[in-house]
Amino acid sequence: MLGGLGHVSHIDIKTSDDLLNTIWKWARPPGRQRALDCGAGIGRVTRLLLSRRFHTVDAVEQCPKFVEAARETLRDNEHVGQLICAGLQEFSPEENSYDVIWCQWVLGHLTDEDLVQFFVGCRRGLRADGVIVVKENVATGDQSEYDAADSSVTRPRALLETIFADAQLRVVATRRQHGMPRGLYAVLMFVLRPDEP
Ligand SMILES: C[S@@+](CC[C@H](N)C(=O)[O-])C[C@H]1O[C@@H](n2cnc3c(N)ncnc32)[C@H](O)[C@@H]1O
């Protein structure tokens, strides 16, 4: 699931957990009721992070085999709600439903246009004070880099920020994931809130 980099999962989860703790100290923190894990794979982030921090976690994943694997792994986890088999390009969360929408290592599978539409849906899916967290590899140049092995793109930061803005989302915090093996892409975390007029 992490392309042979399973050993980075621990540091990844720890950094994500620290970010949630920081967010919950803000003046207008999101609630802890319901989270959505987007591109959940076999449920790693749901199992190790979100289900430990939220009352209910729903997950959406495109690959039916991964959804089945997640269903099996998470079957005794009382904090897991719906496991939805769908591509993010055709998925829109229920309006006003989620305190946190978590998107990790998946957005490179969507075209720029689909990603803007997906984020518009996520913006509407947030509850009051809710946030979207994006955790993705980021290219250093000014162009997206295509990976033929899994048909994904790695976007530069400026393009991600343009896409967020196009979806009327504002970046309210950014963190870099440290402790990743050298020679890989930088991994950035963005916390997004609806842009208020
Ligand atoms: C690298 S894995 C990351 C899984 C998980 N987010 C994690 O960090 O452990 C990418 C996941 O995104 C899923 N995926 C790819 N394209 C997708 C799409 N269009 N919609 C939803 N999920 C997708 C893949 O099936 C895979 O499970």
PDB file of C-alpha atoms and ligand atoms in Angstrom:
ATOM      1  CA  MET A   1       0.000   0.000   0.000  1.00  0.00           C
ATOM      2  CA  LEU A   2       2.908   2.352   0.646  1.00  0.00           C
ATOM      3  CA  GLY A   3       4.914   1.056  -2.298  1.00  0.00           C
ATOM      4  CA  GLY A   4       7.223  -1.080  -0.151  1.00  0.00           C
ATOM      5  CA  LEU A   5       7.651   1.680   2.421  1.00  0.00           C
ATOM      6  CA  GLY A   6       5.558   0.115   5.141  1.00  0.00           C
ATOM      7  CA  HIS A   7       8.191   1.035   7.726  1.00  0.00           C
ATOM      8  CA  VAL A   8       7.357   4.736   7.318  1.00  0.00           C
ATOM      9  CA  SER A   9       3.779   4.140   8.455  1.00  0.00           C
ATOM     10  CA  HIS A  10       4.642   4.647  12.126  1.00  0.00           C
ATOM     11  CA  ILE A  11       6.252   8.075  11.649  1.00  0.00           C
ATOM     12  CA  ASP A  12       3.539   9.043   9.182  1.00  0.00           C
ATOM     13  CA  ILE A  13       0.760   8.244  11.656  1.00  0.00           C
ATOM     14  CA  LYS A  14       2.588   9.925  14.549  1.00  0.00           C
ATOM     15  CA  THR A  15       3.000  13.161  12.564  1.00  0.00           C
ATOM     16  CA  SER A  16      -0.659  13.068  11.500  1.00  0.00           C
ATOM     17  CA  ASP A  17      -1.731  12.515  15.093  1.00  0.00           C
ATOM     18  CA  ASP A  18       0.390  15.482  16.206  1.00  0.00           C
ATOM     19  CA  LEU A  19      -1.284  17.607  13.543  1.00  0.00           C
ATOM     20  CA  LEU A  20      -4.751  16.626  14.790  1.00  0.00           C
ATOM     21  CA  ASN A  21      -3.705  17.549  18.332  1.00  0.00           C
ATOM     22  CA  THR A  22      -2.545  20.946  17.100  1.00  0.00           C
ATOM     23  CA  ILE A  23      -5.777  21.537  15.192  1.00  0.00           C
ATOM     24  CA  TRP A  24      -7.838  20.681  18.253  1.00  0.00           C
ATOM     25  CA  LYS A  25      -6.073  23.461  20.178  1.00  0.00           C
ATOM     26  CA  TRP A  26      -7.237  26.112  17.699  1.00  0.00           C
ATOM     27  CA  ALA A  27      -9.813  28.724  18.685  1.00  0.00           C
ATOM     28  CA  ARG A  28     -12.469  27.161  16.423  1.00  0.00           C
ATOM     29  CA  PRO A  29     -11.496  23.496  16.324  1.00  0.00           C
ATOM     30  CA  PRO A  30     -13.360  20.927  14.284  1.00  0.00           C
ATOM     31  CA  GLY A  31     -15.479  18.426  16.217  1.00  0.00           C
ATOM     32  CA  ARG A  32     -14.452  14.835  16.922  1.00  0.00           C
ATOM     33  CA  GLN A  33     -17.672  13.206  15.891  1.00  0.00           C
ATOM     34  CA  ARG A  34     -17.263  12.054  12.299  1.00  0.00           C
ATOM     35  CA  ALA A  35     -14.355  11.767   9.868  1.00  0.00           C
ATOM     36  CA  LEU A  36     -14.041  10.568   6.287  1.00  0.00           C
ATOM     37  CA  ASP A  37     -10.952   8.716   4.987  1.00  0.00           C
ATOM     38  CA  CYS A  38     -10.623   9.273   1.215  1.00  0.00           C
ATOM     39  CA  GLY A  39      -8.712   6.736  -0.870  1.00  0.00           C
ATOM     40  CA  ALA A  40      -8.590   4.577   2.224  1.00  0.00           C
ATOM     41  CA  GLY A  41      -6.939   1.530   0.670  1.00  0.00           C
ATOM     42  CA  ILE A  42      -7.045  -1.366   3.125  1.00  0.00           C
ATOM     43  CA  GLY A  43      -7.896   1.025   5.957  1.00  0.00           C
ATOM     44  CA  ARG A  44      -4.459   1.890   7.341  1.00  0.00           C
ATOM     45  CA  VAL A  45      -5.254   5.530   8.184  1.00  0.00           C
ATOM     46  CA  THR A  46      -8.724   4.651   9.441  1.00  0.00           C
ATOM     47  CA  ARG A  47      -7.370   1.908  11.698  1.00  0.00           C
ATOM     48  CA  LEU A  48      -4.237   3.557  13.071  1.00  0.00           C
ATOM     49  CA  LEU A  49      -5.330   7.186  13.222  1.00  0.00           C
ATOM     50  CA  LEU A  50      -8.895   8.246  12.579  1.00  0.00           C
ATOM     51  CA  SER A  51     -10.833   5.516  14.409  1.00  0.00           C
ATOM     52  CA  ARG A  52      -8.727   6.274  17.510  1.00  0.00           C
ATOM     53  CA  ARG A  53      -9.609   9.960  17.390  1.00  0.00           C
ATOM     54  CA  PHE A  54     -13.192  10.173  16.065  1.00  0.00           C
ATOM     55  CA  HIS A  55     -16.432   8.608  17.178  1.00  0.00           C
ATOM     56  CA  THR A  56     -17.267   7.447  13.664  1.00  0.00           C
ATOM     57  CA  VAL A  57     -15.094   7.103  10.571  1.00  0.00           C
ATOM     58  CA  ASP A  58     -16.425   6.455   7.080  1.00  0.00           C
ATOM     59  CA  ALA A  59     -14.041   5.488   4.307  1.00  0.00           C
ATOM     60  CA  VAL A  60     -14.189   5.670   0.526  1.00  0.00           C
ATOM     61  CA  GLU A  61     -11.961   3.572  -1.731  1.00  0.00           C
ATOM     62  CA  GLN A  62     -12.149   2.757  -5.436  1.00  0.00           C
ATOM     63  CA  CYS A  63     -10.716  -0.783  -5.495  1.00  0.00           C
ATOM     64  CA  PRO A  64     -13.283  -3.429  -4.444  1.00  0.00           C
ATOM     65  CA  LYS A  65     -10.577  -5.826  -3.196  1.00  0.00           C
ATOM     66  CA  PHE A  66      -9.159  -3.179  -0.883  1.00  0.00           C
ATOM     67  CA  VAL A  67     -12.634  -2.346   0.419  1.00  0.00           C
ATOM     68  CA  GLU A  68     -13.160  -6.030   1.231  1.00  0.00           C
ATOM     69  CA  ALA A  69      -9.770  -6.235   2.936  1.00  0.00           C
ATOM     70  CA  ALA A  70     -10.608  -3.112   4.965  1.00  0.00           C
ATOM     71  CA  ARG A  71     -13.996  -4.583   5.899  1.00  0.00           C
ATOM     72  CA  GLU A  72     -12.251  -7.672   7.234  1.00  0.00           C
ATOM     73  CA  THR A  73      -9.525  -5.809   9.143  1.00  0.00           C
ATOM     74  CA  LEU A  74     -11.909  -3.264  10.608  1.00  0.00           C
ATOM     75  CA  ARG A  75     -14.852  -5.544  11.332  1.00  0.00           C
ATOM     76  CA  ASP A  76     -14.480  -5.381  15.135  1.00  0.00           C
ATOM     77  CA  ASN A  77     -13.726  -1.665  15.204  1.00  0.00           C
ATOM     78  CA  GLU A  78     -16.781   0.021  16.703  1.00  0.00           C
ATOM     79  CA  HIS A  79     -15.720   3.425  15.378  1.00  0.00           C
ATOM     80  CA  VAL A  80     -15.922   2.419  11.737  1.00  0.00           C
ATOM     81  CA  GLY A  81     -19.088   3.415   9.915  1.00  0.00           C
ATOM     82  CA  GLN A  82     -19.649   3.067   6.165  1.00  0.00           C
ATOM     83  CA  LEU A  83     -17.014   1.616   3.828  1.00  0.00           C
ATOM     84  CA  ILE A  84     -17.923   2.996   0.416  1.00  0.00           C
ATOM     85  CA  CYS A  85     -16.588   1.551  -2.832  1.00  0.00           C
ATOM     86  CA  ALA A  86     -16.348   4.503  -5.236  1.00  0.00           C
ATOM     87  CA  GLY A  87     -13.853   6.611  -7.144  1.00  0.00           C
ATOM     88  CA  LEU A  88     -13.367  10.070  -5.663  1.00  0.00           C
ATOM     89  CA  GLN A  89     -14.061  11.549  -9.115  1.00  0.00           C
ATOM     90  CA  GLU A  90     -17.656  10.328  -8.815  1.00  0.00           C
ATOM     91  CA  PHE A  91     -18.090  10.730  -5.081  1.00  0.00           C
ATOM     92  CA  SER A  92     -19.524  13.595  -3.097  1.00  0.00           C
ATOM     93  CA  PRO A  93     -19.832  13.410   0.680  1.00  0.00           C
ATOM     94  CA  GLU A  94     -23.222  13.974   2.226  1.00  0.00           C
ATOM     95  CA  GLU A  95     -23.597  17.696   2.908  1.00  0.00           C
ATOM     96  CA  ASN A  96     -22.733  19.065   6.334  1.00  0.00           C
ATOM     97  CA  SER A  97     -21.581  15.673   7.620  1.00  0.00           C
ATOM     98  CA  TYR A  98     -17.901  15.586   8.479  1.00  0.00           C
ATOM     99  CA  ASP A  99     -15.665  17.290  11.025  1.00  0.00           C
ATOM    100  CA  VAL A 100     -12.525  16.162   9.230  1.00  0.00           C
ATOM    101  CA  ILE A 101     -12.115  14.873   5.671  1.00  0.00           C
ATOM    102  CA  TRP A 102      -8.734  13.161   5.329  1.00  0.00           C
ATOM    103  CA  CYS A 103      -7.158  12.710   1.860  1.00  0.00           C
ATOM    104  CA  GLN A 104      -3.811  10.921   1.860  1.00  0.00           C
ATOM    105  CA  TRP A 105      -1.692   9.588  -0.971  1.00  0.00           C
ATOM    106  CA  VAL A 106      -4.610   9.371  -3.375  1.00  0.00           C
ATOM    107  CA  LEU A 107      -5.217  12.731  -5.044  1.00  0.00           C
ATOM    108  CA  GLY A 108      -2.588  12.092  -7.733  1.00  0.00           C
ATOM    109  CA  HIS A 109      -5.029   9.599  -9.245  1.00  0.00           C
ATOM    110  CA  LEU A 110      -7.505  12.374 -10.103  1.00  0.00           C
ATOM    111  CA  THR A 111      -7.241  14.841 -12.962  1.00  0.00           C
ATOM    112  CA  ASP A 112      -6.952  18.502 -11.969  1.00  0.00           C
ATOM    113  CA  GLU A 113     -10.558  19.125 -13.074  1.00  0.00           C
ATOM    114  CA  ASP A 114     -11.930  16.142 -11.133  1.00  0.00           C
ATOM    115  CA  LEU A 115      -9.915  17.174  -8.109  1.00  0.00           C
ATOM    116  CA  VAL A 116     -11.446  20.657  -8.062  1.00  0.00           C
ATOM    117  CA  GLN A 117     -14.945  19.139  -8.271  1.00  0.00           C
ATOM    118  CA  PHE A 118     -14.108  16.603  -5.576  1.00  0.00           C
ATOM    119  CA  PHE A 119     -12.941  19.391  -3.259  1.00  0.00           C
ATOM    120  CA  VAL A 120     -16.070  21.435  -3.960  1.00  0.00           C
ATOM    121  CA  GLY A 121     -18.088  18.421  -2.771  1.00  0.00           C
ATOM    122  CA  CYS A 122     -15.832  18.024   0.280  1.00  0.00           C
ATOM    123  CA  ARG A 123     -16.261  21.710   1.149  1.00  0.00           C
ATOM    124  CA  ARG A 124     -20.024  21.212   1.210  1.00  0.00           C
ATOM    125  CA  GLY A 125     -19.576  18.000   3.180  1.00  0.00           C
ATOM    126  CA  LEU A 126     -17.916  19.769   6.113  1.00  0.00           C
ATOM    127  CA  ARG A 127     -19.718  20.533   9.348  1.00  0.00           C
ATOM    128  CA  ALA A 128     -19.265  23.902  11.031  1.00  0.00           C
ATOM    129  CA  ASP A 129     -15.569  24.426  11.823  1.00  0.00           C
ATOM    130  CA  GLY A 130     -14.685  21.303   9.860  1.00  0.00           C
ATOM    131  CA  VAL A 131     -11.412  20.941   7.965  1.00  0.00           C
ATOM    132  CA  ILE A 132     -10.034  18.988   5.046  1.00  0.00           C
ATOM    133  CA  VAL A 133      -6.552  17.520   5.546  1.00  0.00           C
ATOM    134  CA  VAL A 134      -4.518  16.760   2.428  1.00  0.00           C
ATOM    135  CA  LYS A 135      -1.336  14.719   2.849  1.00  0.00           C
ATOM    136  CA  GLU A 136       0.430  14.159  -0.446  1.00  0.00           C
ATOM    137  CA  ASN A 137       3.791  13.865  -2.150  1.00  0.00           C
ATOM    138  CA  VAL A 138       4.795  17.164  -3.717  1.00  0.00           C
ATOM    139  CA  ALA A 139       7.015  17.679  -6.785  1.00  0.00           C
ATOM    140  CA  THR A 140       9.895  20.141  -6.508  1.00  0.00           C
ATOM    141  CA  GLY A 141       9.740  21.523 -10.055  1.00  0.00           C
ATOM    142  CA  ASP A 142       6.913  23.598 -11.492  1.00  0.00           C
ATOM    143  CA  GLN A 143       5.304  20.748 -13.471  1.00  0.00           C
ATOM    144  CA  SER A 144       3.330  17.691 -12.389  1.00  0.00           C
ATOM    145  CA  GLU A 145       5.342  14.487 -12.689  1.00  0.00           C
ATOM    146  CA  TYR A 146       3.654  11.437 -14.177  1.00  0.00           C
ATOM    147  CA  ASP A 147       4.280   7.948 -12.791  1.00  0.00           C
ATOM    148  CA  ALA A 148       3.475   5.337 -15.423  1.00  0.00           C
ATOM    149  CA  ALA A 149       3.722   2.538 -12.838  1.00  0.00           C
ATOM    150  CA  ASP A 150       0.452   3.511 -11.172  1.00  0.00           C
ATOM    151  CA  SER A 151      -0.858   6.173 -13.589  1.00  0.00           C
ATOM    152  CA  SER A 152      -0.673   8.905 -10.979  1.00  0.00           C
ATOM    153  CA  VAL A 153       0.723  12.412 -10.980  1.00  0.00           C
ATOM    154  CA  THR A 154       2.747  14.191  -8.324  1.00  0.00           C
ATOM    155  CA  ARG A 155       1.830  17.856  -8.355  1.00  0.00           C
ATOM    156  CA  PRO A 156       3.957  20.833  -7.417  1.00  0.00           C
ATOM    157  CA  ARG A 157       2.821  22.797  -4.384  1.00  0.00           C
ATOM    158  CA  ALA A 158       1.781  25.825  -6.456  1.00  0.00           C
ATOM    159  CA  LEU A 159      -0.609  23.703  -8.542  1.00  0.00           C
ATOM    160  CA  LEU A 160      -2.138  22.120  -5.435  1.00  0.00           C
ATOM    161  CA  GLU A 161      -2.678  25.596  -4.005  1.00  0.00           C
ATOM    162  CA  THR A 162      -4.333  26.752  -7.246  1.00  0.00           C
ATOM    163  CA  ILE A 163      -6.653  23.733  -7.121  1.00  0.00           C
ATOM    164  CA  PHE A 164      -7.555  24.456  -3.483  1.00  0.00           C
ATOM    165  CA  ALA A 165      -8.320  28.077  -4.376  1.00  0.00           C
ATOM    166  CA  ASP A 166     -10.416  27.024  -7.396  1.00  0.00           C
ATOM    167  CA  ALA A 167     -12.519  24.930  -5.024  1.00  0.00           C
ATOM    168  CA  GLN A 168     -12.853  27.943  -2.699  1.00  0.00           C
ATOM    169  CA  LEU A 169     -10.699  26.410  -0.018  1.00  0.00           C
ATOM    170  CA  ARG A 170      -8.164  28.327   2.044  1.00  0.00           C
ATOM    171  CA  VAL A 171      -4.931  26.823   3.400  1.00  0.00           C
ATOM    172  CA  VAL A 172      -4.919  27.505   7.148  1.00  0.00           C
ATOM    173  CA  ALA A 173      -1.883  25.389   8.085  1.00  0.00           C
ATOM    174  CA  THR A 174       0.907  23.498   6.349  1.00  0.00           C
ATOM    175  CA  ARG A 175       3.315  20.929   7.786  1.00  0.00           C
ATOM    176  CA  ARG A 176       6.106  18.893   6.272  1.00  0.00           C
ATOM    177  CA  GLN A 177       6.380  15.195   7.057  1.00  0.00           C
ATOM    178  CA  HIS A 178       9.867  14.571   8.421  1.00  0.00           C
ATOM    179  CA  GLY A 179      11.623  11.239   8.771  1.00  0.00           C
ATOM    180  CA  MET A 180      10.868   9.932   5.291  1.00  0.00           C
ATOM    181  CA  PRO A 181      13.654   8.099   3.408  1.00  0.00           C
ATOM    182  CA  ARG A 182      15.988  10.369   1.449  1.00  0.00           C
ATOM    183  CA  GLY A 183      15.505  10.698  -2.269  1.00  0.00           C
ATOM    184  CA  LEU A 184      11.718  10.519  -2.160  1.00  0.00           C
ATOM    185  CA  TYR A 185       9.291  13.351  -2.800  1.00  0.00           C
ATOM    186  CA  ALA A 186       8.631  15.786  -0.005  1.00  0.00           C
ATOM    187  CA  VAL A 187       5.384  14.955   1.788  1.00  0.00           C
ATOM    188  CA  LEU A 188       3.288  17.974   2.770  1.00  0.00           C
ATOM    189  CA  MET A 189       0.177  18.254   4.874  1.00  0.00           C
ATOM    190  CA  PHE A 190      -2.306  21.033   4.156  1.00  0.00           C
ATOM    191  CA  VAL A 191      -5.213  21.923   6.422  1.00  0.00           C
ATOM    192  CA  LEU A 192      -8.013  23.541   4.416  1.00  0.00           C
ATOM    193  CA  ARG A 193     -11.105  25.478   5.386  1.00  0.00           C
ATOM    194  CA  PRO A 194     -13.896  26.898   3.274  1.00  0.00           C
ATOM    195  CA  ASP A 195     -12.966  30.306   1.954  1.00  0.00           C
ATOM    196  CA  GLU A 196     -15.283  32.769   3.611  1.00  0.00           C
ATOM    197  CA  PRO A 197     -16.226  35.892   1.665  1.00  0.00           C
TER     198      PRO A 197
HETATM  199  C1  LIG B   1      -1.012   4.687  -1.948  1.00  0.00           C
HETATM  200  S1  LIG B   1      -2.585   4.070  -1.521  1.00  0.00           S
HETATM  201  C2  LIG B   1      -2.907   5.037  -0.064  1.00  0.00           C
HETATM  202  C3  LIG B   1      -3.922   4.426   0.851  1.00  0.00           C
HETATM  203  C4  LIG B   1      -4.154   5.181   2.143  1.00  0.00           C
HETATM  204  N1  LIG B   1      -4.640   6.528   1.902  1.00  0.00           N
HETATM  205  C5  LIG B   1      -2.902   5.220   2.998  1.00  0.00           C
HETATM  206  O1  LIG B   1      -2.308   6.300   3.106  1.00  0.00           O
HETATM  207  O2  LIG B   1      -2.525   4.173   3.521  1.00  0.00           O
HETATM  208  C6  LIG B   1      -3.661   4.814  -2.741  1.00  0.00           C
HETATM  209  C7  LIG B   1      -5.081   4.325  -2.650  1.00  0.00           C
HETATM  210  O3  LIG B   1      -5.913   5.152  -3.439  1.00  0.00           O
HETATM  211  C8  LIG B   1      -6.845   4.318  -4.112  1.00  0.00           C
HETATM  212  N2  LIG B   1      -7.354   5.050  -5.285  1.00  0.00           N
HETATM  213  C9  LIG B   1      -6.719   5.250  -6.473  1.00  0.00           C
HETATM  214  N3  LIG B   1      -7.482   5.989  -7.271  1.00  0.00           N
HETATM  215  C10 LIG B   1      -8.621   6.267  -6.588  1.00  0.00           C
HETATM  216  C11 LIG B   1      -9.792   7.004  -6.895  1.00  0.00           C
HETATM  217  N4  LIG B   1      -9.943   7.598  -8.067  1.00  0.00           N
HETATM  218  N5  LIG B   1     -10.759   7.082  -5.957  1.00  0.00           N
HETATM  219  C12 LIG B   1     -10.611   6.470  -4.750  1.00  0.00           C
HETATM  220  N6  LIG B   1      -9.521   5.764  -4.409  1.00  0.00           N
HETATM  221  C13 LIG B   1      -8.539   5.664  -5.318  1.00  0.00           C
HETATM  222  C14 LIG B   1      -6.034   3.087  -4.461  1.00  0.00           C
HETATM  223  O4  LIG B   1      -6.882   1.997  -4.781  1.00  0.00           O
HETATM  224  C15 LIG B   1      -5.266   2.900  -3.170  1.00  0.00           C
HETATM  225  O5  LIG B   1      -5.998   2.174  -2.252  1.00  0.00           O
END
